[in-house]
PDB file of C-alpha atoms and ligand atoms in Angstrom:
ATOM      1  CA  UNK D   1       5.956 -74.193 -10.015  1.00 56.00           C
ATOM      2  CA  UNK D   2       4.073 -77.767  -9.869  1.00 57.00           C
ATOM      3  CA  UNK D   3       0.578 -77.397 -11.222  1.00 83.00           C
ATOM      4  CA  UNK D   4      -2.654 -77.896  -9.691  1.00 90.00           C
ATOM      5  CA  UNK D   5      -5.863 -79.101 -10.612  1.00 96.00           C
ATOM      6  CA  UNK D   6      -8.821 -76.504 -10.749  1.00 97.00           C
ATOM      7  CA  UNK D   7     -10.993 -78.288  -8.119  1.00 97.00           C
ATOM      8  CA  UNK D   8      -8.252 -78.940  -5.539  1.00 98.00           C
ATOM      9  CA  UNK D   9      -6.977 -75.368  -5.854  1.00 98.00           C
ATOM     10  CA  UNK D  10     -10.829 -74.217  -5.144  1.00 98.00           C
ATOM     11  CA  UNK D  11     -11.388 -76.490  -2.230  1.00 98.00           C
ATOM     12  CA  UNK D  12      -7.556 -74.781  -1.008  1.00 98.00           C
ATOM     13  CA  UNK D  13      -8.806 -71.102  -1.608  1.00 98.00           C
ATOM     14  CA  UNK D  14     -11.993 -72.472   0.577  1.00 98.00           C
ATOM     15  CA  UNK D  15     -10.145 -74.306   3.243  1.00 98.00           C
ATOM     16  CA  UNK D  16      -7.210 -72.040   4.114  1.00 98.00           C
ATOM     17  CA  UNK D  17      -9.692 -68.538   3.730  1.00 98.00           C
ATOM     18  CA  UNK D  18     -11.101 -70.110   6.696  1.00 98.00           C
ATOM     19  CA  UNK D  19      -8.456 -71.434   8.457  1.00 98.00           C
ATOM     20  CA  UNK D  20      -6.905 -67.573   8.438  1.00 98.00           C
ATOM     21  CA  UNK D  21     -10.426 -66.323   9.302  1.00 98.00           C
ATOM     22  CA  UNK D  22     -10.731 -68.958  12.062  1.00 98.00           C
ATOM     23  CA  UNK D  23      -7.009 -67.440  12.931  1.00 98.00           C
ATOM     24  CA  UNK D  24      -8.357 -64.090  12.820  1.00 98.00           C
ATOM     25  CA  UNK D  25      -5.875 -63.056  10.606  1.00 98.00           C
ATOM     26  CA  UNK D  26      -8.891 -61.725   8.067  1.00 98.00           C
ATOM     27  CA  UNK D  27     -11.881 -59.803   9.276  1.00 98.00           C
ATOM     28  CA  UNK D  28     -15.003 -58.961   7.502  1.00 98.00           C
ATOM     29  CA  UNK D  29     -14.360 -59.073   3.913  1.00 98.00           C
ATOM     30  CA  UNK D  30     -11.163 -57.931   3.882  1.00 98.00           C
ATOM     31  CA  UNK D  31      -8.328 -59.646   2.001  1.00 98.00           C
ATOM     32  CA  UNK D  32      -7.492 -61.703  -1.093  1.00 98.00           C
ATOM     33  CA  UNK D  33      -6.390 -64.899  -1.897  1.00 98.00           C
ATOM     34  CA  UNK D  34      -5.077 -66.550  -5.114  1.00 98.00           C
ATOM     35  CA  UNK D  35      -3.472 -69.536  -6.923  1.00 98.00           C
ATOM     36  CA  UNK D  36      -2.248 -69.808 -10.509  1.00 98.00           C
ATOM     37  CA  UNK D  37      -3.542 -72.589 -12.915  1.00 98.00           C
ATOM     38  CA  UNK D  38      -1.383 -74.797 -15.287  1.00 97.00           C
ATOM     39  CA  UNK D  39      -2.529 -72.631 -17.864  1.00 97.00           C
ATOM     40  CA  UNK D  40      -1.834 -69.041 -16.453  1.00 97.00           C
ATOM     41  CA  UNK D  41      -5.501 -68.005 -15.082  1.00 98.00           C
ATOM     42  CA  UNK D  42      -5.815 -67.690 -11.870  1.00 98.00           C
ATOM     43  CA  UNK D  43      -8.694 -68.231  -9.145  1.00 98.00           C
ATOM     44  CA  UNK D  44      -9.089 -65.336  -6.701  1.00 99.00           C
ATOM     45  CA  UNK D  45     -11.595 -65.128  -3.446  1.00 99.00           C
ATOM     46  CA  UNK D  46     -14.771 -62.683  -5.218  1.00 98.00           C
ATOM     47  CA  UNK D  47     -15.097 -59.252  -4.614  1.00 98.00           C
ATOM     48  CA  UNK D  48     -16.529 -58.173  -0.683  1.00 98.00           C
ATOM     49  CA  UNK D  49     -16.242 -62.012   0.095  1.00 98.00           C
ATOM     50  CA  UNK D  50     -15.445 -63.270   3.402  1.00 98.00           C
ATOM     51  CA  UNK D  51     -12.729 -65.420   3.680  1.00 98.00           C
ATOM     52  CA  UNK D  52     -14.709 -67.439   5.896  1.00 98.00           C
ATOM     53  CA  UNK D  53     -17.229 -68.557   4.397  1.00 98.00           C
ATOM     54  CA  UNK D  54     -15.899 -69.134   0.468  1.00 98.00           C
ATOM     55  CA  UNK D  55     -17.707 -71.341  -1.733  1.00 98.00           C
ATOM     56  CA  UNK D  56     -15.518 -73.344  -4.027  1.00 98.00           C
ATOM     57  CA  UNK D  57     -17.147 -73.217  -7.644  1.00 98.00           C
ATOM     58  CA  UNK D  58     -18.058 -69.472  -6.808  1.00 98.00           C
ATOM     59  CA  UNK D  59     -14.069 -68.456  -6.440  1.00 98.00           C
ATOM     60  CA  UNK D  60     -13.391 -66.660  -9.713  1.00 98.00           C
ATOM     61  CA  UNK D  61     -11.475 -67.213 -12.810  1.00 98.00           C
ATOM     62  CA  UNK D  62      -9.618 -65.068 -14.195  1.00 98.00           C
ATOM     63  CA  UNK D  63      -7.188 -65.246 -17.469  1.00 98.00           C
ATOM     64  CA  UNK D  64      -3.671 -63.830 -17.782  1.00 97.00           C
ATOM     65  CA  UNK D  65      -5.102 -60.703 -19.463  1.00 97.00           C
ATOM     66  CA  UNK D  66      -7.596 -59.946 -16.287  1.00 97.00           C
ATOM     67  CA  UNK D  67     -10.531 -61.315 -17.634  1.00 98.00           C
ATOM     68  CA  UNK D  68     -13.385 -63.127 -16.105  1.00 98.00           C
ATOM     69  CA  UNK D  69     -13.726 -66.653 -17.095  1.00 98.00           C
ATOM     70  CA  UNK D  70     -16.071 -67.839 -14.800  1.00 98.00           C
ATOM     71  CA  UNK D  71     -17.427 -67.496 -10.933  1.00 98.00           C
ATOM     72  CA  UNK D  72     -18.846 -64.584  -8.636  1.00 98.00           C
ATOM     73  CA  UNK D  73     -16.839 -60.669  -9.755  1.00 98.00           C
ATOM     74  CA  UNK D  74     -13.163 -60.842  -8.849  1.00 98.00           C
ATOM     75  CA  UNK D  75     -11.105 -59.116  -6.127  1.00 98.00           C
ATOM     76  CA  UNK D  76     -10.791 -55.719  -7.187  1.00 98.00           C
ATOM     77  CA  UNK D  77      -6.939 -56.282  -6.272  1.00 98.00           C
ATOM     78  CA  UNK D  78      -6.618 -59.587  -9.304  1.00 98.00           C
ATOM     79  CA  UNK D  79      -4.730 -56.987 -10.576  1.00 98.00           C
ATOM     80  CA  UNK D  80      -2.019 -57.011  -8.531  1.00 98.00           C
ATOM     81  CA  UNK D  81      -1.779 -60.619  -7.823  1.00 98.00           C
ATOM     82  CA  UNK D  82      -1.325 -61.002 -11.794  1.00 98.00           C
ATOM     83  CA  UNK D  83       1.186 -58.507 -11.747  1.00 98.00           C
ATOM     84  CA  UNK D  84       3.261 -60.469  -8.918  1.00 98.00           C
ATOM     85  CA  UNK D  85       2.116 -63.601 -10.766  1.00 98.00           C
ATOM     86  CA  UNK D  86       4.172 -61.662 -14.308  1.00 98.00           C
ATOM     87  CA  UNK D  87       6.774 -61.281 -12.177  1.00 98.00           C
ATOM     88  CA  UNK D  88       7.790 -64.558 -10.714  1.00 98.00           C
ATOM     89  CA  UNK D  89       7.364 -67.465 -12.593  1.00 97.00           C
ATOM     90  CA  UNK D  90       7.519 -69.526  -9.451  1.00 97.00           C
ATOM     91  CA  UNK D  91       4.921 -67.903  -7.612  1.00 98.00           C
ATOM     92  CA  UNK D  92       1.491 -70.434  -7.647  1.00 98.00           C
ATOM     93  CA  UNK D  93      -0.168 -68.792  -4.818  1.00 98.00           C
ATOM     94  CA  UNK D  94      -0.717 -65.383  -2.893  1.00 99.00           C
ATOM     95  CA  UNK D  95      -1.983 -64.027   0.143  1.00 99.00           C
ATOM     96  CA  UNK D  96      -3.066 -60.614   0.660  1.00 98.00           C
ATOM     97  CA  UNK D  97      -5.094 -59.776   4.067  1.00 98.00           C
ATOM     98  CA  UNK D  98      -5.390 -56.902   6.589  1.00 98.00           C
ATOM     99  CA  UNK D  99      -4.395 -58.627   9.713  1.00 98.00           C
ATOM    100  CA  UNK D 100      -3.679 -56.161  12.722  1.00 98.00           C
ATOM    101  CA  UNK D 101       0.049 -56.023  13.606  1.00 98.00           C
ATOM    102  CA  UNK D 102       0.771 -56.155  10.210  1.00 98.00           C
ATOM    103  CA  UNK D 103      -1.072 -53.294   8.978  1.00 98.00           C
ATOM    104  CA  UNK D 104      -0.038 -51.588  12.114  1.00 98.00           C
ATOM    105  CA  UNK D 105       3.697 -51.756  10.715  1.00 98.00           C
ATOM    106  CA  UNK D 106       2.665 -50.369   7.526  1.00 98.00           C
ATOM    107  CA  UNK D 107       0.977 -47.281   9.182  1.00 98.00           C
ATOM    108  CA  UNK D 108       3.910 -45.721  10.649  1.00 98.00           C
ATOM    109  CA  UNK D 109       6.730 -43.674   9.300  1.00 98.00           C
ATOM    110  CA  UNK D 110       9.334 -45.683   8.304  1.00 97.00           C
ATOM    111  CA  UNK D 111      12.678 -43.969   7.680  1.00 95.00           C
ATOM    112  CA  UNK D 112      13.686 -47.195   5.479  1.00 96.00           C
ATOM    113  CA  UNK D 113      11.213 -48.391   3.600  1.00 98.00           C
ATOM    114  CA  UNK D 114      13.234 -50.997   2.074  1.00 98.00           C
ATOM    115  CA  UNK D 115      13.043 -53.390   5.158  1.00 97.00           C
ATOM    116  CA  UNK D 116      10.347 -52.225   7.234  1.00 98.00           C
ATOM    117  CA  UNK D 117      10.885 -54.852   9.922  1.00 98.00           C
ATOM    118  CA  UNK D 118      14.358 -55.741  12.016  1.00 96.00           C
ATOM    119  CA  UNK D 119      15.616 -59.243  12.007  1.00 97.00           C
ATOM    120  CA  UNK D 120      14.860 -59.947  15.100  1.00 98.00           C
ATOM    121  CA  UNK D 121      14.393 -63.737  14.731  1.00 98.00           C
ATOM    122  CA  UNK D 122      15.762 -66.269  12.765  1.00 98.00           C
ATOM    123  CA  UNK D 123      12.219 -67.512  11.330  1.00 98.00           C
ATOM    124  CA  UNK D 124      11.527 -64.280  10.154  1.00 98.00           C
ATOM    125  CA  UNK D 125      14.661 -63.809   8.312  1.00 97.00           C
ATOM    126  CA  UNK D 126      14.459 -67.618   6.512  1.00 97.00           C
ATOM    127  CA  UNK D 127      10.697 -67.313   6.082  1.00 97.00           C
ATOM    128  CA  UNK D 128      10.208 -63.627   5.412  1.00 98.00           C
ATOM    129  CA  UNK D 129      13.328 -61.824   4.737  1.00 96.00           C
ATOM    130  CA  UNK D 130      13.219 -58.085   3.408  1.00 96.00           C
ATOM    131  CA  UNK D 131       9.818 -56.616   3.819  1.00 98.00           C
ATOM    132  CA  UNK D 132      10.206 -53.412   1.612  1.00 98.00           C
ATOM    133  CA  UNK D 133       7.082 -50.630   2.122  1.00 98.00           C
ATOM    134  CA  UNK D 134       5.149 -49.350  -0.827  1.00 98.00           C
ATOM    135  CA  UNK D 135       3.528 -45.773  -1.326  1.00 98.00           C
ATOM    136  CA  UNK D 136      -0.203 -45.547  -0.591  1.00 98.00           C
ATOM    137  CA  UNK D 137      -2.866 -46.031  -3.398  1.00 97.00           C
ATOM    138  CA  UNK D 138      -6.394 -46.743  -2.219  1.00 95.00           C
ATOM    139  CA  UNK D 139      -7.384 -50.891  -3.182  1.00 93.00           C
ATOM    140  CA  UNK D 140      -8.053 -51.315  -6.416  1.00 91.00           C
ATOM    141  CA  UNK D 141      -6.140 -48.633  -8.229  1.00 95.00           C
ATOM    142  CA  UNK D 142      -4.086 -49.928 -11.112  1.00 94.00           C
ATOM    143  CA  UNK D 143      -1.077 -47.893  -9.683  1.00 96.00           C
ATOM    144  CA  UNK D 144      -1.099 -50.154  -6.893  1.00 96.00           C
ATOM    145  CA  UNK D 145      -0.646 -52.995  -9.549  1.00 96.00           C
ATOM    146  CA  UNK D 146       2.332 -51.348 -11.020  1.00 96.00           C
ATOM    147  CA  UNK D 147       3.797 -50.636  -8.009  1.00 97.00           C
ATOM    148  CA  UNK D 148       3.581 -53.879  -6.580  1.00 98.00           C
ATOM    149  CA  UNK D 149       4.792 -55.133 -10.089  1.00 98.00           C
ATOM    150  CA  UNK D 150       8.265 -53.356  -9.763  1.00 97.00           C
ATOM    151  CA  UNK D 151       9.288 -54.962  -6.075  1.00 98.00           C
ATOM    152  CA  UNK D 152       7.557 -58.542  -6.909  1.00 98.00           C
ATOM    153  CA  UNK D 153      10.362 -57.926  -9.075  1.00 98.00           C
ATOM    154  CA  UNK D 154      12.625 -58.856  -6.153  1.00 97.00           C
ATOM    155  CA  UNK D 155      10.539 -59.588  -3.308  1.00 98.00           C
ATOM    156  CA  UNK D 156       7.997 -62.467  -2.596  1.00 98.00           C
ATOM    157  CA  UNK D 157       7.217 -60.661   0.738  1.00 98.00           C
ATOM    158  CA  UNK D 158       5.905 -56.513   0.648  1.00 98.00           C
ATOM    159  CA  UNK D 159       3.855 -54.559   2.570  1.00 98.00           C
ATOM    160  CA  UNK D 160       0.991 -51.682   1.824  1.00 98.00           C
ATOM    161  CA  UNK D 161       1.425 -48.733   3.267  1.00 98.00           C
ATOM    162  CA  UNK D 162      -1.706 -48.294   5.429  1.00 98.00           C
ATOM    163  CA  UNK D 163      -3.178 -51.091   4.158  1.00 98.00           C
ATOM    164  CA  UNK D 164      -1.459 -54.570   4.301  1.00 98.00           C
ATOM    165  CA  UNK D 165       1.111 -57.212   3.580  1.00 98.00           C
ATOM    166  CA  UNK D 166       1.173 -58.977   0.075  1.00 98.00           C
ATOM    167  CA  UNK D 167       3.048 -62.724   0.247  1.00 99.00           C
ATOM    168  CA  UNK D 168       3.856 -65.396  -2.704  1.00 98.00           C
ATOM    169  CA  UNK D 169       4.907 -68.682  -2.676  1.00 98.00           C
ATOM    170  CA  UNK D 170       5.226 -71.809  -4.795  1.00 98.00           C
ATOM    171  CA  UNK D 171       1.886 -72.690  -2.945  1.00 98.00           C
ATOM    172  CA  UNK D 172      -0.669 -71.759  -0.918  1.00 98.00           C
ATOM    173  CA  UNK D 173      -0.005 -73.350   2.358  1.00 98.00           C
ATOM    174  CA  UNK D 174       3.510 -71.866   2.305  1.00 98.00           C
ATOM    175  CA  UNK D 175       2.428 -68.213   1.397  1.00 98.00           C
ATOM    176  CA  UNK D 176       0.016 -68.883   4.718  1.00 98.00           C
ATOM    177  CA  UNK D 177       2.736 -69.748   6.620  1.00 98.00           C
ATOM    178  CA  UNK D 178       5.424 -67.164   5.643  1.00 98.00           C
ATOM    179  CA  UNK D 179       2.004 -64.684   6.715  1.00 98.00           C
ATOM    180  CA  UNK D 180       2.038 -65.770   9.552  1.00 98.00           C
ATOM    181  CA  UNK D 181       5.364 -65.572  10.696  1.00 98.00           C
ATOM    182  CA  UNK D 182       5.319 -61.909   9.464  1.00 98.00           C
ATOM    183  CA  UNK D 183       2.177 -60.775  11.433  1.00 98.00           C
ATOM    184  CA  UNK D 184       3.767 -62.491  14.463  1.00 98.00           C
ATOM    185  CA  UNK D 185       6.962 -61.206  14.233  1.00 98.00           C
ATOM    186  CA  UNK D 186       5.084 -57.755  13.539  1.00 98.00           C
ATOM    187  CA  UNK D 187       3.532 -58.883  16.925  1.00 98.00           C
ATOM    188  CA  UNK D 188       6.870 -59.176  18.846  1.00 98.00           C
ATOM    189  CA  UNK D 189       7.803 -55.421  17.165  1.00 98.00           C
ATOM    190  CA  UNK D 190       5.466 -53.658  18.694  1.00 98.00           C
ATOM    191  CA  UNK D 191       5.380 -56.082  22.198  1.00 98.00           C
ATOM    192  CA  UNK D 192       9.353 -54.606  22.755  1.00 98.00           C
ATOM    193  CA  UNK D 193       8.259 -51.685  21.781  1.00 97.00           C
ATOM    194  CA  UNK D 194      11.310 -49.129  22.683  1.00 95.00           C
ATOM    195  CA  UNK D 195      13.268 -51.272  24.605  1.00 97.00           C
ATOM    196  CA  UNK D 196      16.555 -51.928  23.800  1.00 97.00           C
ATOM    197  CA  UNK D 197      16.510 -54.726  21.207  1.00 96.00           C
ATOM    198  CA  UNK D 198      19.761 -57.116  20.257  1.00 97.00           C
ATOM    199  CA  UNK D 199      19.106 -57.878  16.512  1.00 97.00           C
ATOM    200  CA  UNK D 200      20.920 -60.416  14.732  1.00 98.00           C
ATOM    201  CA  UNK D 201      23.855 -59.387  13.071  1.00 98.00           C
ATOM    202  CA  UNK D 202      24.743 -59.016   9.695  1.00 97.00           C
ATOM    203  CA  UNK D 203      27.168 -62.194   9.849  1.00 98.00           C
ATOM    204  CA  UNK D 204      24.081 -63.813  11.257  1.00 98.00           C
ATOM    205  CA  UNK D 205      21.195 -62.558   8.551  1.00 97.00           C
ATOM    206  CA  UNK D 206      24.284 -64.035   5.917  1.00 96.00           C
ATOM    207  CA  UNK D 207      24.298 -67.390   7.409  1.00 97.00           C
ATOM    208  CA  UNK D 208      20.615 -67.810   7.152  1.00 96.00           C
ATOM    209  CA  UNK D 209      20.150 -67.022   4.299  1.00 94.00           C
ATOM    210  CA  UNK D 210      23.713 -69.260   2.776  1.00 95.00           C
ATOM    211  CA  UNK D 211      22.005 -72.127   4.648  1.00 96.00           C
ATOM    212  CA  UNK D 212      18.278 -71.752   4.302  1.00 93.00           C
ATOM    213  CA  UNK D 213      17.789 -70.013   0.716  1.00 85.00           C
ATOM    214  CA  UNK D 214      16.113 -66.927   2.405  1.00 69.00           C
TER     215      UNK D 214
HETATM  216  P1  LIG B   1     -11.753 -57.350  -2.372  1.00 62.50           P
HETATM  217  O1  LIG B   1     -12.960 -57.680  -1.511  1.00 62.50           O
HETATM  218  O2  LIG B   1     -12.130 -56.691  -3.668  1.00 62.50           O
HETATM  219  O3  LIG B   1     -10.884 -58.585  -2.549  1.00 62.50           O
HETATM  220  O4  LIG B   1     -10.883 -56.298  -1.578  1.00 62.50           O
HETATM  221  C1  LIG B   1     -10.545 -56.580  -0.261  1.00 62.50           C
HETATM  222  C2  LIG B   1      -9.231 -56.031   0.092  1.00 62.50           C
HETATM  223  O5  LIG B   1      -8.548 -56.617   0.897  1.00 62.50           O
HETATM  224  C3  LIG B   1      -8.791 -54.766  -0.494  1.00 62.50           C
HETATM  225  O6  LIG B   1      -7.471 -54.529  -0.143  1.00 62.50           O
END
């Protein structure tokens, strides 16, 4: 993970809420964003903010610990980004937001949750890759921390049940990007709908990820 310095990660936070509010992949003041400090803190978008309309110095500080340093009341969800940010040391940014096809997928019954969408492109595979489905706690509940702490374990991508998508990355730009490929591919899902579908194969999943890391 490089590190970042406090005022460019702010002015990040600011510019890329925006940007995915602009997208309309965030709505009203739904969704969270994060990136972790040299030191271990974190800044997280405030409590009921929008993410379009973030001021930088009012973004919140938080330690390790969940503790406010400084700025507006965090996200009521810090504590799950710090639990993904336990988990993977080279995690430096995470995006959590509501966006429709997404949260779509995570409201119906899935008979595997451990990949909740097909591969049905190769982008999704290399940017995505296994997008497991969590049990339902409402936001903020500190099982929904723990949970998420077990599969951050494994995954950088996981989804909410009935709720919404959780993404790391080494930074924020890429967690926006592998977001966006999973609400678009979540897209396509429901735009084939039940028609026959020809997946990629298993050989083909393989060779993605052998060439591209995924
Ligand atoms: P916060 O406004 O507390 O960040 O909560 C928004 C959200 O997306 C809950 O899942």
């Amino acid at each position: 993970m490089t590190s970042i310095r406090e005022d460019e990660a702010r002015a990040e936070i600011a510019h890329h809420g925006k940007l995915l509010y602009e997208r309309r992949l965030a709505h009203g003041s739904a969704g969270n964003l994060s990136v972790r400090l040299g030191d271990g803190s974190i800044l997280v978008t405030p409590t009921n903010s929008s993410l379009g309309t973030l001021t930088p110095e009012r973004i919140s500080k938080v330690s390790p610990e969940g503790v406010l340093i400084s700025g507006d009341p965090p996200s009521k969800e810090a504590f799950f980004h710090l639990a993904v940010y336990d988990e993977r040391p080279q995690a430096g940014a995470i995006v959590h937001l509501h966006s429709t096809h997404a949260v779509a997928v995570s409201c119906l019954c899935h008979e595997d949750t451990t990949n909740v969408l097909p591969p049905m492109t190769a982008y999704h595979v290399m940017r995505v890759g296994r997008l497991p489905l969590l049990p339902y706690y409402r936001p903020g509940d500190r099982r929904l921390a723990e949970a998420v702490r077990e599969t951050a374990k494994t995954h950088h991508a996981l989804l909410l049940a009935n709720h919404g998508p959780i993404i790391s990355a080494k930074s924020l730009a890429e967690a926006v990007s592998i977001y966006e490929e999973l609400e678009e591919t979540a897209k396509l899902f429901f735009l084939v709908g039940d028609r026959p579908v020809s997946l990629l194969t298993c050989e083909e999943v393989t060779e993605l990820e052998a060439v591209f890391g995924s």
